[in-house]
């Protein structure tokens, strides 16, 4: 009975050994470097929120905001680490509004980047399609110029077609 | 062209014909022959001698084929053609056959047969007339040529006053075409003037006898008697009796006249016998076969007939009434019981039993009468309705009808009804030349039924008349009678007909008949519905003509062909190839070589290359079109694509910025 319950839990994606181990490892790391963790957890909050609200796959928005957010948090963690990683120093960083501005501003710039790239991407795609269409149209025109409009399967008016072709067509009629 | 020739003639003092100059402004009416007008001629090499030239009427059908043999064989007693050629003749604004002869000093014996002269003594006749005539005929006889125009109007005097008799020419018209009936044996006289064929050597002997009678009697022995009446009398009582009658003839010459005027060719004297008689007055008396007579008469058209030949003649004269007669029981009984010889009886049976050659009933009836005429008189010509033609005279009859623009239907019907074959089959065993003729007429019958260009009655015309000029309206005035002249004549008119058709039924048939080795390809090509095949076959034949003795350049003809080939160029899909071909056409036209043009048009490899290229181009174009379609369709998915791309771009950009900022801060921290 116990075995079947464990299997059911595993099948439901329930609490496996790896997430539990990870949670324990993070908790241990948090305890070991508590000052860094005190800065990292609130500093990376925009990234966590974005990860939570991002429904797109792949998660480019989460990645972009996360990377920028981390770039904004990293200087404070490095400064903290350099100064001994004390709780007092961590509290100083958290008490400084500039720190919040930098960390959250970096995350905001990630959002800005994500907001700015779609028009740019659309423009790139349009340019690429236009270029390709023009090249194909030029090729088709060159083929028609060399081989005539018949090459496109177009039926020329009777008076412009060769007499032999017109006669052959008449012969084919029932 | 005629004007140019006239200018040339005016400038040089005449129209040139080999070494001779002809003078259109100096006609010689006394030496003219019918519509063939005589003109004064001179020789550059022998300016001291007098010559004349006969310029033949377009309808004359001169005997071009026998002229070389006559020039080679004839002696001084015959007016011999010295030179002949088709020349530009300014008075008629066309090209005509001109024949040069020595000019006799004192003209003709009589201008017409209606003239009378003082009767000549038998010695004078023999010495001054018969001897030179026989000498001339003997020379022709050796070459196998029939003169066909021995009569008093065709006796001329080489020297004045009236000395040195020469026999006149016999080449400016078809054989015996101008010979009055009284100077012809009955069989030949029964045929129409233009349809007397190649004649028999013994025909000249008969004409010699009639001429001797004229000289002896001082005029035409048959003067005042209608030709048909005379013919009927000759059939009934024999030519000697009908022509001489009860006139007094010197005793010493009676045997000669009887021998010359014998109706049976086997009884008629030969030239050597005449010659011997002239020298020694000795002759061989031959036992004649009595004239075929029935044991009792057959009544037709109110007249009793005992002689089968006379009945045959009467049937031929009244074909409509004869239909009923030959179908009657009386005729059948009469033919089986009264005709004394087995050959006649068998032929009458064959004529009745011969399967009809098709056609409407009136044609079949007329054919039955014609066959019966042959059965009753198998030496006589084929007589069908208004046609009366010797077996080798069908060509002349047809040519005469075409030249006179007279109906040709009767002649075509006679061939279609296989009357010549029946005539030829009436001889047993058939001579070798008759077997050749039999095959020819069988072939002509097939050609007659063939409606394609190059066949039909026109083809029959040129097959039967090897020296007839092409009667195509386009080149008729150029008088082209041999293939060698065809291309230059067509070339002359091609410039003004670049968009028209150069070949009509006559010219197509002319080429098919004269160019035997190319005939089938030519006819099939002309009948082809494929313009390319038609043009190529025309070019193939014309190119061969050009290669074999034709003019080295025919630019107008090449231009014409290139114009005709323009639609063929359009069948090529590849535009640069079209331009290339057009340039090649222009080059070929400048060179004037038909074979070049033919090779350009008849290029299967180029056509295949074009077809392959076109198929490849179609595939390529379809691929391009498909790609464009896909591109257009992808516009709908573009926002999604843009979103993905935007995400990638943002992630990449953010990574770059983050890494750069972190590295910069790290550097400041480490260095600072």
XYZ file of N, CA, C and O in Angstrom, chain B residues 413-508:
384
model
N -12.132 10.858 -117.724
C -13.091 9.740 -117.631
C -12.582 8.523 -118.400
O -12.677 7.387 -117.925
N -12.041 8.768 -119.588
C -11.545 7.654 -120.408
C -10.440 6.894 -119.681
O -10.397 5.661 -119.719
N -9.574 7.640 -118.992
C -8.489 6.973 -118.241
C -9.076 6.242 -117.034
O -8.704 5.111 -116.743
N -10.023 6.911 -116.366
C -10.623 6.294 -115.185
C -11.406 5.036 -115.553
O -11.471 4.084 -114.770
N -11.997 5.032 -116.743
C -12.782 3.861 -117.192
C -11.894 2.757 -117.751
O -12.403 1.764 -118.273
N -10.601 2.946 -117.719
C -9.596 1.956 -118.151
C -9.732 1.605 -119.630
O -9.462 0.470 -120.049
N -10.130 2.595 -120.428
C -10.256 2.317 -121.865
C -8.899 2.069 -122.525
O -8.787 1.175 -123.376
N -7.848 2.820 -122.150
C -6.544 2.507 -122.759
C -6.114 1.069 -122.471
O -5.558 0.401 -123.341
N -6.393 0.604 -121.261
C -6.010 -0.764 -120.905
C -6.769 -1.772 -121.784
O -6.205 -2.779 -122.200
N -8.046 -1.477 -122.049
C -8.818 -2.387 -122.902
C -8.250 -2.396 -124.316
O -8.133 -3.447 -124.949
N -7.895 -1.206 -124.792
C -7.315 -1.092 -126.142
C -6.010 -1.897 -126.215
O -5.774 -2.637 -127.165
N -5.189 -1.741 -125.196
C -3.894 -2.433 -125.180
C -4.096 -3.939 -125.041
O -3.339 -4.729 -125.615
N -5.122 -4.326 -124.315
C -5.390 -5.747 -124.112
C -5.977 -6.424 -125.340
O -6.080 -7.653 -125.393
N -6.376 -5.632 -126.334
C -6.991 -6.195 -127.525
C -5.955 -6.846 -128.440
O -6.319 -7.483 -129.427
N -4.672 -6.635 -128.137
C -3.609 -7.223 -128.973
C -3.024 -8.451 -128.288
O -2.689 -8.378 -127.107
N -2.911 -9.492 -129.070
C -2.346 -10.706 -128.493
C -1.378 -11.335 -129.496
O -1.773 -11.653 -130.620
N -0.111 -11.522 -129.148
C 0.523 -11.095 -127.895
C 0.822 -9.594 -127.941
O 1.067 -9.049 -129.022
N 0.818 -8.941 -126.791
C 1.058 -7.490 -126.796
C 2.527 -7.174 -127.055
O 3.403 -7.854 -126.523
N 2.811 -6.148 -127.875
C 4.205 -5.725 -128.071
C 4.778 -5.192 -126.748
O 4.025 -4.782 -125.856
N 6.107 -5.178 -126.661
C 6.740 -4.784 -125.390
C 6.384 -3.351 -124.987
O 6.183 -3.048 -123.819
N 6.284 -2.464 -126.007
C 5.971 -1.072 -125.652
C 4.551 -0.940 -125.094
O 4.250 -0.037 -124.318
N 3.702 -1.878 -125.495
C 2.333 -1.837 -124.974
C 2.291 -2.246 -123.498
O 1.460 -1.745 -122.739
N 3.191 -3.133 -123.111
C 3.236 -3.533 -121.692
C 3.668 -2.327 -120.848
O 3.106 -2.061 -119.779
N 4.630 -1.585 -121.371
C 5.064 -0.366 -120.672
C 3.898 0.615 -120.549
O 3.675 1.202 -119.483
N 3.162 0.766 -121.666
C 2.022 1.690 -121.642
C 0.940 1.223 -120.663
O 0.321 2.038 -119.975
N 0.747 -0.092 -120.631
C -0.267 -0.652 -119.735
C 0.052 -0.290 -118.279
O -0.820 0.167 -117.524
N 1.306 -0.468 -117.920
C 1.718 -0.117 -116.550
C 1.554 1.376 -116.305
O 1.118 1.798 -115.236
N 1.911 2.151 -117.320
C 1.797 3.609 -117.175
C 0.353 4.022 -116.921
O 0.064 4.788 -115.992
N -0.576 3.481 -117.714
C -1.971 3.889 -117.545
C -2.553 3.401 -116.213
O -3.391 4.086 -115.627
N -2.095 2.241 -115.759
C -2.551 1.787 -114.434
C -2.084 2.776 -113.357
O -2.820 3.113 -112.433
N -0.847 3.234 -113.504
C -0.298 4.186 -112.526
C -1.046 5.530 -112.619
O -1.356 6.152 -111.601
N -1.339 5.934 -113.853
C -2.021 7.224 -114.053
C -3.422 7.212 -113.451
O -3.893 8.226 -112.944
N -4.056 6.043 -113.532
C -5.417 5.934 -112.982
C -5.391 6.184 -111.471
O -6.263 6.852 -110.922
N -4.372 5.659 -110.833
C -4.235 5.873 -109.386
C -3.941 7.345 -109.109
O -4.522 7.959 -108.208
N -3.054 7.909 -109.916
C -2.700 9.328 -109.733
C -3.907 10.231 -109.957
O -4.070 11.243 -109.275
N -4.729 9.850 -110.899
C -5.905 10.646 -111.244
C -6.857 10.751 -110.053
O -7.459 11.795 -109.809
N -6.981 9.657 -109.326
C -7.888 9.628 -108.171
C -7.290 10.313 -106.950
O -7.984 10.540 -105.963
N -6.012 10.600 -107.019
C -5.317 11.201 -105.873
C -5.481 12.726 -105.935
O -5.009 13.368 -106.877
N -6.164 13.260 -104.960
C -6.470 14.696 -104.993
C -5.377 15.577 -104.425
O -5.523 16.800 -104.400
N -4.279 14.983 -104.004
C -3.235 15.789 -103.376
C -2.532 16.683 -104.403
O -2.539 16.386 -105.600
N -1.906 17.744 -103.884
C -1.093 18.621 -104.720
C 0.049 17.767 -105.286
O 0.697 17.024 -104.546
N 0.276 17.892 -106.590
C 1.322 17.068 -107.200
C 0.761 15.810 -107.837
O 1.507 15.047 -108.435
N -0.541 15.592 -107.692
C -1.177 14.436 -108.330
C -2.357 14.955 -109.161
O -2.345 16.085 -109.603
N -3.341 14.093 -109.364
C -4.527 14.512 -110.106
C -4.263 14.595 -111.597
O -3.260 14.099 -112.108
N -5.157 15.261 -112.282
C -5.095 15.318 -113.751
C -3.845 16.078 -114.213
O -3.281 15.790 -115.271
N -3.392 17.037 -113.390
C -2.185 17.793 -113.782
C -0.967 16.877 -113.824
O -0.138 16.971 -114.738
N -0.892 15.974 -112.849
C 0.241 15.044 -112.833
C 0.186 14.133 -114.064
O 1.197 13.861 -114.709
N -1.037 13.702 -114.388
C -1.223 12.863 -115.577
C -0.739 13.615 -116.815
O -0.061 13.059 -117.683
N -1.078 14.912 -116.856
C -0.672 15.748 -117.991
C 0.848 15.716 -118.185
O 1.338 15.492 -119.295
N 1.588 15.951 -117.092
C 3.052 16.042 -117.237
C 3.701 14.661 -117.366
O 4.770 14.548 -117.956
N 3.058 13.641 -116.827
C 3.606 12.287 -116.993
C 3.500 11.872 -118.462
O 4.383 11.202 -118.985
N 2.401 12.268 -119.098
C 2.183 11.857 -120.482
C 2.892 12.761 -121.483
O 3.027 12.393 -122.643
N 3.303 13.945 -121.052
C 3.947 14.896 -121.967
C 5.299 15.322 -121.410
O 5.407 16.351 -120.731
N 6.336 14.542 -121.692
C 7.641 14.832 -121.076
C 8.258 16.157 -121.522
O 9.176 16.638 -120.871
N 7.781 16.732 -122.630
C 8.390 17.995 -123.078
C 7.426 19.175 -122.967
O 7.739 20.269 -123.434
N 6.296 18.943 -122.365
C 5.352 20.061 -122.210
C 5.874 21.029 -121.160
O 6.416 20.613 -120.129
N 5.724 22.331 -121.447
C 6.177 23.317 -120.468
C 5.176 23.422 -119.318
O 4.013 23.045 -119.456
N 5.659 23.937 -118.202
C 4.827 24.034 -117.007
C 3.733 25.071 -117.228
O 4.021 26.210 -117.613
N 2.495 24.682 -117.002
C 1.362 25.575 -117.276
C 0.895 26.339 -116.039
O -0.183 26.925 -116.053
N 1.711 26.340 -115.016
C 1.366 27.142 -113.840
C 1.253 28.602 -114.263
O 2.145 29.127 -114.936
N 0.162 29.283 -113.890
C 0.008 30.681 -114.314
C 1.204 31.550 -113.919
O 1.515 32.515 -114.606
N 1.860 31.167 -112.859
C 2.992 31.973 -112.387
C 4.162 31.958 -113.364
O 4.790 32.988 -113.605
N 4.450 30.793 -113.923
C 5.655 30.693 -114.760
C 5.350 30.221 -116.186
O 6.268 29.876 -116.919
N 4.070 30.234 -116.549
C 3.724 29.739 -117.886
C 4.459 30.523 -118.961
O 4.963 29.959 -119.930
N 4.556 31.833 -118.774
C 5.193 32.675 -119.793
C 6.699 32.447 -119.875
O 7.337 32.903 -120.820
N 7.243 31.783 -118.878
C 8.688 31.499 -118.916
C 8.992 30.237 -119.723
O 10.151 29.928 -119.953
N 7.950 29.526 -120.100
C 8.074 28.331 -120.922
C 9.137 27.382 -120.378
O 10.127 27.046 -121.036
N 8.905 26.942 -119.170
C 9.836 26.007 -118.523
C 9.401 24.586 -118.856
O 8.336 24.145 -118.445
N 10.177 23.902 -119.662
C 9.794 22.525 -120.009
C 10.711 21.497 -119.369
O 10.444 20.303 -119.433
N 11.803 21.947 -118.772
C 12.719 21.014 -118.105
C 12.980 21.512 -116.692
O 12.825 22.702 -116.401
N 13.393 20.598 -115.850
C 13.626 20.962 -114.442
C 14.679 22.057 -114.294
O 14.605 22.873 -113.386
N 15.650 22.038 -115.226
C 16.749 23.006 -115.116
C 16.233 24.440 -115.147
O 16.826 25.330 -114.525
N 15.148 24.675 -115.851
C 14.635 26.043 -115.951
C 13.643 26.398 -114.856
O 13.207 27.551 -114.765
N 13.273 25.418 -114.068
C 12.199 25.644 -113.089
C 12.623 26.619 -111.993
O 11.911 27.579 -111.687
N 13.802 26.359 -111.442
C 14.250 27.166 -110.296
C 14.470 28.639 -110.680
O 14.004 29.534 -109.963
N 15.156 28.905 -111.816
C 15.307 30.318 -112.198
C 13.967 31.021 -112.398
O 13.814 32.186 -112.038
N 12.998 30.304 -112.973
C 11.691 30.926 -113.211
C 10.989 31.235 -111.897
O 10.428 32.329 -111.714
N 11.032 30.283 -110.971
C 10.398 30.499 -109.668
C 11.126 31.624 -108.927
O 10.498 32.475 -108.297
N 12.447 31.636 -109.058
C 13.251 32.661 -108.382
C 12.841 34.063 -108.854
O 12.749 34.996 -108.072
N 12.533 34.153 -110.140
C 12.170 35.444 -110.720
C 10.883 35.993 -110.090
O 10.739 37.200 -109.906
N 9.963 35.112 -109.774
C 8.664 35.562 -109.263
C 8.580 35.542 -107.738
O 7.613 36.057 -107.187
N 9.588 34.952 -107.115
C 9.519 34.813 -105.646
C 9.538 36.172 -104.960
O 8.875 36.367 -103.937
N 10.285 37.120 -105.536
C 10.427 38.436 -104.888
C 9.079 39.131 -104.737
O 8.828 39.821 -103.749
N 8.213 38.954 -105.724
C 6.916 39.649 -105.677
C 5.851 38.825 -104.956
O 4.705 39.228 -104.869
N 6.242 37.667 -104.478
C 5.246 36.803 -103.814
C 5.770 36.287 -102.486
O 5.582 35.113 -102.157
N 6.441 37.149 -101.752
C 7.086 36.689 -100.523
C 6.086 36.100 -99.531
O 6.416 35.209 -98.763
N 4.867 36.640 -99.546
C 3.888 36.141 -98.579
C 2.888 35.173 -99.208
O 2.008 34.673 -98.525
N 3.023 34.935 -100.505
C 2.061 34.063 -101.173
C 2.592 32.652 -101.324
O 3.664 32.313 -100.830
N 1.817 31.845 -102.045
C 2.241 30.472 -102.288
C 2.820 30.391 -103.691
O 2.217 30.875 -104.641
N 3.988 29.799 -103.787
C 4.649 29.725 -105.093
C 4.238 28.486 -105.878
O 4.467 28.408 -107.071
N 3.632 27.517 -105.195
C 3.380 26.239 -105.856
C 1.879 25.976 -105.953
O 1.196 25.915 -104.941
N 1.423 25.885 -107.200
C 0.024 25.538 -107.420
C -0.038 24.095 -107.943
O 0.979 23.392 -107.958
N -1.184 23.679 -108.381
C -1.341 22.276 -108.809
C -0.430 21.957 -109.990
O 0.120 20.870 -110.097
N -0.279 22.948 -110.895
C 0.548 22.687 -112.082
C 2.032 22.569 -111.726
O 2.700 21.625 -112.150
N 2.531 23.543 -110.982
C 3.970 23.490 -110.698
C 4.301 22.286 -109.814
O 5.347 21.655 -109.987
N 3.396 21.955 -108.900
C 3.635 20.787 -108.042
C 3.662 19.507 -108.879
O 4.543 18.654 -108.710
